[in-house]
CSV table of C-alpha atoms in Angstrom, one decimal:
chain,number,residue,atom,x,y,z
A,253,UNK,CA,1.3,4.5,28.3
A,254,UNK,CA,-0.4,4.2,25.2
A,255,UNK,CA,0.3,1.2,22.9
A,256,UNK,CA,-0.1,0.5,19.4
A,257,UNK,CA,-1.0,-3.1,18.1
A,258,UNK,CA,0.2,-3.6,14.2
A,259,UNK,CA,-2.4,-6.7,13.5
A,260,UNK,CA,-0.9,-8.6,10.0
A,261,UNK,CA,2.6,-7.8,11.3
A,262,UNK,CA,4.3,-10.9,9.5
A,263,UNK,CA,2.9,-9.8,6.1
A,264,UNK,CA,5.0,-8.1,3.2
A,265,UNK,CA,3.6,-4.5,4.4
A,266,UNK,CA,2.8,-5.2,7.8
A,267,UNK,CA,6.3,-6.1,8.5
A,268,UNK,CA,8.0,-2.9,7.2
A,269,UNK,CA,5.6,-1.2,9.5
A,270,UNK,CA,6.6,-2.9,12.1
A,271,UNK,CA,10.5,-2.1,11.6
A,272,UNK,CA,9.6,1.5,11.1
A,273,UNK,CA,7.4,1.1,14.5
A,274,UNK,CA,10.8,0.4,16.3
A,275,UNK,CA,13.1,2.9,14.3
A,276,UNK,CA,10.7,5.4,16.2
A,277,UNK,CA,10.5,3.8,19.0
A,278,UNK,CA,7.0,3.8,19.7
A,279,UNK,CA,5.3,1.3,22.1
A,280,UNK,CA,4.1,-1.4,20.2
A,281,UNK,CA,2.9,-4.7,19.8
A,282,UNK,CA,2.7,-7.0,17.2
A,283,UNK,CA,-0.4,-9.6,16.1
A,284,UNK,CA,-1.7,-11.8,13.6
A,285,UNK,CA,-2.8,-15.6,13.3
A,286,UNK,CA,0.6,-17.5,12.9
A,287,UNK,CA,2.3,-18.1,16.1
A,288,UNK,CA,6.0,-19.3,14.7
A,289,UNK,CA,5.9,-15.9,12.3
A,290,UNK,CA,4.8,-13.9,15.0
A,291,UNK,CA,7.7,-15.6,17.5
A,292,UNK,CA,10.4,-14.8,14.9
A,293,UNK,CA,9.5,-11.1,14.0
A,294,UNK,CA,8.9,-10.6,18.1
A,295,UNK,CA,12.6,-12.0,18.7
A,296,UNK,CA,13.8,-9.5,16.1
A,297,UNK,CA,12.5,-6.3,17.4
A,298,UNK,CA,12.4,-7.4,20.9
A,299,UNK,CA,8.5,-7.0,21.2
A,300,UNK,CA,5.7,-8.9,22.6
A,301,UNK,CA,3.4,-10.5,20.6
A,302,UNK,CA,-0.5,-11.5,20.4
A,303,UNK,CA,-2.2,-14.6,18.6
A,304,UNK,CA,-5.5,-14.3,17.5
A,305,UNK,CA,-7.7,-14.1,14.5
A,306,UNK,CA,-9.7,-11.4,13.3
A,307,UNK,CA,-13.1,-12.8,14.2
A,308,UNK,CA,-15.8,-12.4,17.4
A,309,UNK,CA,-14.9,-12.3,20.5
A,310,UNK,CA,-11.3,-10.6,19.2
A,311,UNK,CA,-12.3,-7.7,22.2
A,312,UNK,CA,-10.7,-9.7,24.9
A,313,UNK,CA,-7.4,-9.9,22.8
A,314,UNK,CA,-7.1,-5.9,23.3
A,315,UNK,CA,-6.5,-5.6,26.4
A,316,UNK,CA,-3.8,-2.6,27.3
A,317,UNK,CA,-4.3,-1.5,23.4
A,318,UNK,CA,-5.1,2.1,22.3
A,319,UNK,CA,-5.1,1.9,18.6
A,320,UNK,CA,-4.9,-1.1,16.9
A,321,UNK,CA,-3.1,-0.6,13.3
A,322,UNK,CA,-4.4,-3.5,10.6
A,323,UNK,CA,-2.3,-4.7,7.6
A,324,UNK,CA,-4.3,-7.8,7.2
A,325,UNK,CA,-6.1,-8.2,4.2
A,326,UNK,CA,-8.5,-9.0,2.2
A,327,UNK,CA,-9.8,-6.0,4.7
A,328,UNK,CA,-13.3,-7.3,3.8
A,329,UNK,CA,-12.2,-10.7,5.4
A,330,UNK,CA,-10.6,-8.6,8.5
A,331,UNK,CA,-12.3,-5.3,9.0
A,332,UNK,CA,-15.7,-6.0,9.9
A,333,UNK,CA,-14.7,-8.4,13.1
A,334,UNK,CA,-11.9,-5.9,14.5
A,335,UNK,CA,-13.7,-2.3,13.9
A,336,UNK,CA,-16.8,-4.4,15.8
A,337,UNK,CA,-13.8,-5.4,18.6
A,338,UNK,CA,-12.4,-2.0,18.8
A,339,UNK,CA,-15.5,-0.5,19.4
A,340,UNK,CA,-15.8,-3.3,22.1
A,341,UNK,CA,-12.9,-2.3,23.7
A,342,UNK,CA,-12.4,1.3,23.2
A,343,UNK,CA,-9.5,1.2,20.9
A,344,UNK,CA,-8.5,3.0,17.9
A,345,UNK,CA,-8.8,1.4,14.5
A,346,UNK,CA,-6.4,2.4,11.4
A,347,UNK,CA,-6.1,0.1,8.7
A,348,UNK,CA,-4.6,0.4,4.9
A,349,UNK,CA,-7.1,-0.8,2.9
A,350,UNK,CA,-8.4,0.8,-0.4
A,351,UNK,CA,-11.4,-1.3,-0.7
A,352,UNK,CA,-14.2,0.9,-1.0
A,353,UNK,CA,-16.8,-1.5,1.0
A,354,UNK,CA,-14.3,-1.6,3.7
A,355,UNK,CA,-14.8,2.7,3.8
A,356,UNK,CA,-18.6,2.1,4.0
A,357,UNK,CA,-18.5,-0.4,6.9
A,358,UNK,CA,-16.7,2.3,8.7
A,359,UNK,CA,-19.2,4.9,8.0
A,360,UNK,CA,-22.1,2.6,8.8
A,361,UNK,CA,-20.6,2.0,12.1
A,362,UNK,CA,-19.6,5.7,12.8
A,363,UNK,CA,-22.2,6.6,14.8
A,364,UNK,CA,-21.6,3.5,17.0
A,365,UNK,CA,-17.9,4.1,17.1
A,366,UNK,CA,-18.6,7.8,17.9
A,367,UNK,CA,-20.9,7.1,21.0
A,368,UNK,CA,-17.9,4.3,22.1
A,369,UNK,CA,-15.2,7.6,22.0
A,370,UNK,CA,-13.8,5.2,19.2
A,371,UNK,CA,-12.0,6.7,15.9
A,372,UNK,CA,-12.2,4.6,12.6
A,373,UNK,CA,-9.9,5.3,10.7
A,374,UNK,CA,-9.4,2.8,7.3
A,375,UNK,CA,-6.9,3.8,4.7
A,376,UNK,CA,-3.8,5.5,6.2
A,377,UNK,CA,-1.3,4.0,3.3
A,378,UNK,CA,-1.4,4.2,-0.1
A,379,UNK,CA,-4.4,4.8,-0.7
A,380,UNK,CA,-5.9,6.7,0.5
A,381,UNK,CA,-3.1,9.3,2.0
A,382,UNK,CA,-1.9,11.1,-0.9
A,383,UNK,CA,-5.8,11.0,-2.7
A,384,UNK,CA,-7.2,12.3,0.2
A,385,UNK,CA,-4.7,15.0,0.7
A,386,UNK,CA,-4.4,15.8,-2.8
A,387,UNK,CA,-8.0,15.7,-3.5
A,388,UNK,CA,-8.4,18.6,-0.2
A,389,UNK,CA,-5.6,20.2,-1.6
A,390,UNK,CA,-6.8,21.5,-5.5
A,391,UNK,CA,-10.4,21.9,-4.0
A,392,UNK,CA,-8.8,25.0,-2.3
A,393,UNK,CA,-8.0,26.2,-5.7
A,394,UNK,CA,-11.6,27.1,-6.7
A,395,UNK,CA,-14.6,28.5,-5.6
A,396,UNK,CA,-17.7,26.1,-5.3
A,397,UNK,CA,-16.0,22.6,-6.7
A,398,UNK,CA,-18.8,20.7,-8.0
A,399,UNK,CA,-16.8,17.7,-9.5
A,400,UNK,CA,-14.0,16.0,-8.4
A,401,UNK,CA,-12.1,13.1,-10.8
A,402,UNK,CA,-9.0,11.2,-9.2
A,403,UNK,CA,-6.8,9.0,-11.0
A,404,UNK,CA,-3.9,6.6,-9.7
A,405,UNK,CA,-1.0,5.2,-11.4
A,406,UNK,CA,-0.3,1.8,-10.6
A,407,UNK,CA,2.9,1.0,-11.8
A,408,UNK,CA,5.3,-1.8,-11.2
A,409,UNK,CA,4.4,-5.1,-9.7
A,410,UNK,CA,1.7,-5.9,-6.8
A,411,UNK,CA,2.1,-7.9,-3.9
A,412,UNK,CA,-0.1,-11.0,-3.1
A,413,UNK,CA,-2.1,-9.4,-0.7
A,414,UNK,CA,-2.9,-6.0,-2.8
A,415,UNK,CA,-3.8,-8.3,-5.4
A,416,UNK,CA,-6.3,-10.2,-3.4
A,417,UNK,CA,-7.7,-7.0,-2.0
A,418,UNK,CA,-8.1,-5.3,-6.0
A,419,UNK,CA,-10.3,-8.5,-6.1
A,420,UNK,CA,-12.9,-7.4,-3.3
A,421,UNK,CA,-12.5,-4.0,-5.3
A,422,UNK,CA,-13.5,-5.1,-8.7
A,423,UNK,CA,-15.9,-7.2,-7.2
A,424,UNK,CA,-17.6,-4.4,-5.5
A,425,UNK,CA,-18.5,-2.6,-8.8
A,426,UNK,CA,-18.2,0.2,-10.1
A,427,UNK,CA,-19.4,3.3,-8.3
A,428,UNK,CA,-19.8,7.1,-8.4
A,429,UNK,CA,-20.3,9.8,-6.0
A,430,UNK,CA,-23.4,11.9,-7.7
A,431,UNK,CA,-24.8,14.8,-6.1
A,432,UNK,CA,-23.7,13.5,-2.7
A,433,UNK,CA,-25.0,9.8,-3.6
A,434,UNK,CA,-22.5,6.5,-3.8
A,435,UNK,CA,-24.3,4.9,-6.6
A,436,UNK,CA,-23.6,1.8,-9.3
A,437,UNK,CA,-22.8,3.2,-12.8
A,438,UNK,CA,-21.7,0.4,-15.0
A,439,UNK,CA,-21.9,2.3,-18.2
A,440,UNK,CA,-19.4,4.2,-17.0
A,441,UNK,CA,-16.1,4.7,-19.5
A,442,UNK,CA,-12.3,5.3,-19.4
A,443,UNK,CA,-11.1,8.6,-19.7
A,444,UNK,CA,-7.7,10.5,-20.3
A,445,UNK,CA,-5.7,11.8,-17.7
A,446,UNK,CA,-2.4,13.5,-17.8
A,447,UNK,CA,0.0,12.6,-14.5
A,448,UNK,CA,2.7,14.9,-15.7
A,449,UNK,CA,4.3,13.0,-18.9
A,450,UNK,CA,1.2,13.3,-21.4
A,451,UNK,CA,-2.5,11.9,-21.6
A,452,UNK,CA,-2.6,8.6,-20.4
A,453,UNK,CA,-6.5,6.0,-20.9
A,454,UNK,CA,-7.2,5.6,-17.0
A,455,UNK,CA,-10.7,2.6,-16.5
A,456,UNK,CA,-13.3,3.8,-13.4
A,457,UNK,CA,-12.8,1.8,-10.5
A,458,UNK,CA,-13.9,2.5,-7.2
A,459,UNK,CA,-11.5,2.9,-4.2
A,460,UNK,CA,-12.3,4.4,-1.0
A,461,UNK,CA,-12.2,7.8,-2.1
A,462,UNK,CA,-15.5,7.9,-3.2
A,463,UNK,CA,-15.9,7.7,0.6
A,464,UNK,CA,-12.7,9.4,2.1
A,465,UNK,CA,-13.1,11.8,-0.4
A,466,UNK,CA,-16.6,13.3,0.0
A,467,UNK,CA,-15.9,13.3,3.6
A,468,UNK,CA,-13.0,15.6,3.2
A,469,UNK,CA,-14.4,17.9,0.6
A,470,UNK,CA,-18.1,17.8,0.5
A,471,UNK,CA,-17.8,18.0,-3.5
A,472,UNK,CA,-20.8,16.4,-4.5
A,473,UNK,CA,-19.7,14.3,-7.8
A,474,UNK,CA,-16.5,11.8,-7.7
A,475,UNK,CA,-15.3,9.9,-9.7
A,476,UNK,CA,-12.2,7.4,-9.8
A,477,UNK,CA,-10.7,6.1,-12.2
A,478,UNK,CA,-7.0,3.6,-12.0
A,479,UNK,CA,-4.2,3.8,-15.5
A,480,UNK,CA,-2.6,0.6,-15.2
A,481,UNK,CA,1.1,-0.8,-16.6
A,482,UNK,CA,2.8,-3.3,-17.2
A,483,UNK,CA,2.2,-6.4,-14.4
A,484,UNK,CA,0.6,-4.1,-11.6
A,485,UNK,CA,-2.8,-6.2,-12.4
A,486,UNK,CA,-1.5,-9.8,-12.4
A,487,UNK,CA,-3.8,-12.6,-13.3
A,488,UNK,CA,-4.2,-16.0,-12.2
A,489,UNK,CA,-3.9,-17.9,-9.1
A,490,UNK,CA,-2.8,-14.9,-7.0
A,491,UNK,CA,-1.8,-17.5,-3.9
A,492,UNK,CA,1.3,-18.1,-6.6
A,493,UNK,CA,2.5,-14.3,-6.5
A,494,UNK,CA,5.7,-13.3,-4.3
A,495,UNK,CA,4.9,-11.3,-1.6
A,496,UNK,CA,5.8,-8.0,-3.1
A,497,UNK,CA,8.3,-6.3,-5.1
A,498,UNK,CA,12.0,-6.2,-4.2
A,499,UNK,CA,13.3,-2.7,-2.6
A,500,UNK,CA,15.1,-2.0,-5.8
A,501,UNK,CA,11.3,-2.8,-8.1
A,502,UNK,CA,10.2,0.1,-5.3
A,503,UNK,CA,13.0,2.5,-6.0
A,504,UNK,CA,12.1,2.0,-9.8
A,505,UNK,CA,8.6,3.0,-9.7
A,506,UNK,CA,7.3,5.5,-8.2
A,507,UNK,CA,3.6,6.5,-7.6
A,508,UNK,CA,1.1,9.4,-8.8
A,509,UNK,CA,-2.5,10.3,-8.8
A,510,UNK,CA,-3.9,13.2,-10.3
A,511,UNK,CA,-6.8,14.8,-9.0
A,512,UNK,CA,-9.5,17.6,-11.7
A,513,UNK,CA,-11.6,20.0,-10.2
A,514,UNK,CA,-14.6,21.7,-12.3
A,515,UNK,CA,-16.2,24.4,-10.1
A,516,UNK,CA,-20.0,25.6,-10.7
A,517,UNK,CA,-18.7,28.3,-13.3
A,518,UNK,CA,-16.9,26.0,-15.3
A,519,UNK,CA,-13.5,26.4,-14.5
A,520,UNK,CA,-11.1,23.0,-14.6
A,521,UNK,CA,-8.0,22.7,-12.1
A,522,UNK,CA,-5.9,20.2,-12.2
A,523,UNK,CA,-3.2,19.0,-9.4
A,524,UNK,CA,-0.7,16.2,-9.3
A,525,UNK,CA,0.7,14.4,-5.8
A,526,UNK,CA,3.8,12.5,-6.7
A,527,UNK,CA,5.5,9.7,-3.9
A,528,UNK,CA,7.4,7.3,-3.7
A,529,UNK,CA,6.1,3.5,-4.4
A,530,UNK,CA,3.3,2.9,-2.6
A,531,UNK,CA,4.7,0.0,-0.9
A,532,UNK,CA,7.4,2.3,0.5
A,533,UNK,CA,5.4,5.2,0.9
A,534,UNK,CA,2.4,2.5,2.9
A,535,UNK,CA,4.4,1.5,6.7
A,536,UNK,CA,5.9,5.1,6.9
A,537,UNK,CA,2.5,7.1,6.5
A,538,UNK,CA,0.4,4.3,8.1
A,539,UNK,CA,3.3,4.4,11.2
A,540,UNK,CA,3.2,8.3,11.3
A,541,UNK,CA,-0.4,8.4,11.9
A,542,UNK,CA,-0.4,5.7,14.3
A,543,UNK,CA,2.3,7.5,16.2
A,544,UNK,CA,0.4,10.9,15.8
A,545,UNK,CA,-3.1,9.1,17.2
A,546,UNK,CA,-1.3,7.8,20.1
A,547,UNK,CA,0.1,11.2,20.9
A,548,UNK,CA,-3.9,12.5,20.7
A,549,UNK,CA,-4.3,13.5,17.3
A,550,UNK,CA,-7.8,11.6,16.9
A,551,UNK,CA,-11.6,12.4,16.5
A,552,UNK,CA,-14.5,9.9,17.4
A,553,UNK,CA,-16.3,8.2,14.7
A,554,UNK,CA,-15.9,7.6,11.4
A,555,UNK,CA,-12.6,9.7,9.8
A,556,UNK,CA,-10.4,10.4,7.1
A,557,UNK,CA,-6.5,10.9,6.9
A,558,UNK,CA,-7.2,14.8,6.0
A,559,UNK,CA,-10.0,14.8,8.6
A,560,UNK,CA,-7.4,14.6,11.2
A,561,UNK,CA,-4.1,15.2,10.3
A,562,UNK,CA,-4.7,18.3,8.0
A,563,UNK,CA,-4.7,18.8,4.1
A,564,UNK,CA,-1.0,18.8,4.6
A,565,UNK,CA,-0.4,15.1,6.1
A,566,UNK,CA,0.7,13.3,2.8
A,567,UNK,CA,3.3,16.0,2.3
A,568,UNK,CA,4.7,15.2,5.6
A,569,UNK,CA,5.6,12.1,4.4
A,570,UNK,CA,9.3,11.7,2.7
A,571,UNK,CA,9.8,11.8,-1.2
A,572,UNK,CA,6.1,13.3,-1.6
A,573,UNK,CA,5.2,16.6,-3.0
A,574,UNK,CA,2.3,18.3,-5.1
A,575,UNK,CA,2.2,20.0,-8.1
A,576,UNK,CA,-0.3,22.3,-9.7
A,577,UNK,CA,-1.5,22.6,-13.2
């Protein structure tokens, strides 16, 4: 029987996933670096549980594993030693990471994956699910797309560890996607976008959708782009932050991206995917493809959400839907 291994299972995200992995009863298994969490959480949901870090030699710790499912972040402190042990041990790797060097490790190591019968598969939350299906989506709308703009809304509060990972994305610079090539444009400058309720001043940042993205579209120019408000940036010492917002902050906010299209003739279309929080809206879509790549839904080598679940996945998901403009 196939089994899933949710590594980060004790975190704020990772262990909503893991509850959600047992509502569905799927066949699972639960991992991470601190044995007493790890014993409490595999007491509650009646599960075994693994101890191990994320480093070499992490191969021989996924044994009986088919898809390993990581919530462990920084990803850029995670990712790099369990995509090399998946590939080791012929397992699947998901994780929900948006940071965009995270995406190009996984594309680097494609063609290695690929030859191992190995998926990758990074960014099965929020984001990059609802981007990547809404950015698949409004390319339908035209004939030869030529640009492709997405914005997010991040509104409400972060968690600690989303916070920590926006670090590794600011710190990664800011990118574009121009005629086909991820390149550095730091003179590049905020733009209006309108999410449904009027033009909002969204900043360029670069998430994984300058990877996922070109994958799933082959439109030659992205861009990205983030409208921020209220505390969903925090500053500081970010060890100091909770570890995410309460289930009533979620119900109060939730989450858009907006995705503009301008074809070779000119024409601009615009679509709008609307969810709920991302922190909700993260263990159910990361869970739902975990459970669809153990039941054979899966391609070897590097992959995107829309690459193998269909334009359609994101809507699958509860409380999401797309509108067009």
């Amino acid at each position: 029987m196939s089994t899933l291994l949710i590594y980060g299972a004790t975190g704020y995200t990772g262990r909503m996933a893991a509850q959600q992995a047992s509502a569905l009863g799927l066949p699972f298994e639960i991992a991470g670096r601190n044995r007493q969490h790890l014993i409490e959480l595999a007491e509650q949901l009646g599960v075994p549980y693994r101890v191990f870090e994320a480093s070499s030699g992490a191969a021989q710790s996924l044994s009986g594993i088919s898809v390993l499912l990581n919530f462990a972040g920084p990803f850029a402190h995670t990712a790099p030693a369990l995509m090399a042990a998946c590939i080791e041990a012929k397992v699947d790797y998901l994780d929900i990471t948006a940071e965009i060097n995270v995406y190009r490790l996984a594309e680097r190591l494609g063609l290695d994956a690929a030859a191992s019968g190995v998926m990758l598969l990074p960014g099965v939350g929020w984001d990059v699910v609802p981007t990547d299906s809404l950015a698949a989506h409004v390319a339908q709308r035209v004939a030869n797309p030529v640009a492709l703009s997405i914005a997010l809304q991040v509104p409400g509060s972060m968690s600690r560890g989303s916070a920590m990972s926006v670090s590794e994305i600011i710190g990664a610079g800011v990118l574009a996607r121009i005629d086909g090539e991820l390149v550095s444009t730091p003179g590049a400058q905020p733009r209006q976008f309108d999410f449904g309720d009027g033009p909002v001043l969204c900043a360029p940042l670069s998430f994984g959708d300058l990877v996922t993205a070109w994958h799933s579209t082959r439109i030659p120019n992205i861009a990205m782009f983030v409208h921020i408000s209220g505390d969903a940036f925090p500053e500081g010492d970010l060890s100091l932050l909770p570890d995410g917002p309460t289930e009533q902050e979620r119900a109060a906010h939730q989450a858009r991206a907006v995705a503009e299209i301008v074809s070779a003739d000119g024409l601009l279309v615009r679509s709008v995917i609307e969810t709920v929080n991302g922190y909700t809206f993260t263990p159910l879509a990361a869970i739902e493809a975990a459970r669809r790549v153990l039941g054979g839904e899966r391609q070897a080598g590097f992959a995107t959400p829309v690459s193998v679940f269909g334009v359609e996945f994101a809507t699958t998901i509860a409380g999401t839907m797309i509108s067009d403009f």
